[in-house]
């Protein structure tokens, strides 16, 4: 996977009232992410499973408020971010490409549906 020519986030902003994360990117896009969507997409082995073993998320119908409350973001190397959740969970690494592909702003959603 190449990372050099891909936009990377330059800053982030948490909006607790809307339970959303906003990220500014090097290509000047501002991406929008609902906390709950991010939590359900946690790619760590515990949440998403690994090697054919189902993850915690596959056995859950809903998540608690603590589990879906984002309290901070930490950079991982130069390729990803780790959300820090209120329940203490912080092992999910979202690589930039994936994070950007998950942007829920109107523009990106339109592009993804091809409408
Ligand atoms: Zn996880
Ligand atoms: Zn977007």
Short mmCIF file of C-alpha atoms and ligand atoms in Angstrom, two decimals:
data_model
loop_
_atom_site.label_atom_id
_atom_site.label_comp_id
_atom_site.label_asym_id
_atom_site.label_seq_id
_atom_site.Cartn_x
_atom_site.Cartn_y
_atom_site.Cartn_z
CA UNK A 1 0.00 0.00 0.00
CA UNK A 2 1.35 3.41 -0.89
CA UNK A 3 0.87 6.21 1.58
CA UNK A 4 3.08 8.95 0.23
CA UNK A 5 0.69 10.41 -2.30
CA UNK A 6 -2.42 10.00 -0.22
CA UNK A 7 -3.89 12.93 1.73
CA UNK A 8 -3.34 12.78 5.47
CA UNK A 9 -5.25 14.49 8.29
CA UNK A 10 -3.74 17.71 9.62
CA UNK A 11 -6.05 18.32 12.56
CA UNK A 12 -9.16 17.00 14.18
CA UNK A 13 -12.14 18.42 15.98
CA UNK A 14 -14.59 16.57 18.22
CA UNK A 15 -18.18 17.75 18.27
CA UNK A 16 -19.81 16.14 21.34
CA UNK A 17 -23.24 17.66 20.74
CA UNK A 18 -23.52 15.89 17.38
CA UNK A 19 -21.27 12.99 18.40
CA UNK A 20 -19.15 13.59 15.36
CA UNK A 21 -15.48 13.80 14.46
CA UNK A 22 -14.25 16.29 11.90
CA UNK A 23 -10.86 15.87 10.27
CA UNK A 24 -9.00 18.40 8.15
CA UNK A 25 -6.87 16.90 5.39
CA UNK A 26 -3.81 17.98 3.44
CA UNK A 27 -5.94 18.30 0.30
CA UNK A 28 -8.21 20.70 2.22
CA UNK A 29 -11.12 18.34 2.52
CA UNK A 30 -12.93 18.30 5.84
CA UNK A 31 -14.24 14.85 6.57
CA UNK A 32 -17.12 14.05 8.85
CA UNK A 33 -17.46 10.85 10.88
CA UNK A 34 -20.22 9.84 13.23
CA UNK A 35 -18.69 8.37 16.38
CA UNK A 36 -20.94 5.37 16.35
CA UNK A 37 -20.09 4.54 12.72
CA UNK A 38 -16.41 4.67 13.59
CA UNK A 39 -16.81 2.46 16.63
CA UNK A 40 -18.67 -0.17 14.64
CA UNK A 41 -15.88 -0.08 12.05
CA UNK A 42 -13.08 -0.63 14.57
CA UNK A 43 -10.64 -2.88 12.72
CA UNK A 44 -8.82 -4.34 15.75
CA UNK A 45 -8.76 -8.11 16.31
CA UNK A 46 -10.88 -7.81 19.45
CA UNK A 47 -13.70 -5.95 17.66
CA UNK A 48 -13.51 -7.20 14.10
CA UNK A 49 -12.13 -10.69 14.68
CA UNK A 50 -9.06 -12.26 13.19
CA UNK A 51 -8.12 -15.47 11.44
CA UNK A 52 -11.69 -16.75 11.21
CA UNK A 53 -12.47 -15.95 14.85
CA UNK A 54 -15.49 -13.61 15.10
CA UNK A 55 -14.93 -10.30 16.80
CA UNK A 56 -16.84 -8.75 19.67
CA UNK A 57 -18.83 -6.53 17.29
CA UNK A 58 -20.32 -9.49 15.46
CA UNK A 59 -22.11 -10.64 18.60
CA UNK A 60 -23.51 -7.24 19.54
CA UNK A 61 -26.78 -5.61 18.53
CA UNK A 62 -25.93 -2.27 20.06
CA UNK A 63 -23.11 -0.49 21.79
CA UNK A 64 -23.14 1.49 25.02
CA UNK A 65 -22.73 5.24 25.20
CA UNK A 66 -19.23 4.82 26.66
CA UNK A 67 -18.24 2.53 23.83
CA UNK A 68 -19.32 5.05 21.22
CA UNK A 69 -18.07 8.23 22.92
CA UNK A 70 -14.85 9.46 21.37
CA UNK A 71 -12.62 11.31 23.79
CA UNK A 72 -9.40 11.71 21.82
CA UNK A 73 -7.47 10.80 18.68
CA UNK A 74 -3.87 9.67 18.60
CA UNK A 75 -1.66 9.46 15.52
CA UNK A 76 -0.11 6.09 14.65
CA UNK A 77 3.14 6.48 12.75
CA UNK A 78 2.47 8.40 9.59
CA UNK A 79 -0.27 6.23 8.24
CA UNK A 80 -3.14 6.09 10.66
CA UNK A 81 -5.09 7.23 13.71
CA UNK A 82 -6.30 5.51 16.83
CA UNK A 83 -9.55 6.73 18.35
CA UNK A 84 -9.58 6.68 22.16
CA UNK A 85 -13.02 5.68 23.39
CA UNK A 86 -14.58 6.49 26.73
CA UNK A 87 -14.72 2.82 27.75
CA UNK A 88 -10.92 2.73 27.47
CA UNK A 89 -10.78 0.96 24.13
CA UNK A 90 -7.91 2.22 21.97
CA UNK A 91 -6.50 -0.63 19.92
CA UNK A 92 -8.19 0.11 16.62
CA UNK A 93 -5.94 1.65 14.00
CA UNK A 94 -7.72 3.40 11.15
CA UNK A 95 -5.34 3.90 8.24
CA UNK A 96 -5.80 7.18 6.39
CA UNK A 97 -7.14 5.63 3.19
CA UNK A 98 -9.81 3.73 5.05
CA UNK A 99 -10.72 6.69 7.20
CA UNK A 100 -11.05 8.96 4.21
CA UNK A 101 -13.14 6.37 2.39
CA UNK A 102 -15.49 6.39 5.39
CA UNK A 103 -16.13 10.13 5.21
CA UNK A 104 -19.83 10.79 5.70
CA UNK A 105 -20.02 14.30 4.28
CA UNK A 106 -22.60 14.92 1.57
CA UNK A 107 -20.00 15.25 -1.16
CA UNK A 108 -18.29 11.94 -0.42
CA UNK A 109 -21.56 10.12 0.04
CA UNK A 110 -22.73 11.36 -3.34
CA UNK A 111 -19.50 10.22 -4.96
CA UNK A 112 -19.76 6.77 -3.44
CA UNK A 113 -23.31 6.20 -4.60
CA UNK A 114 -22.43 7.58 -8.01
CA UNK A 115 -25.49 9.82 -7.99
ZN1 LIG B 1 -11.51 -2.41 18.50
ZN1 LIG B 2 -16.03 13.99 2.59
#
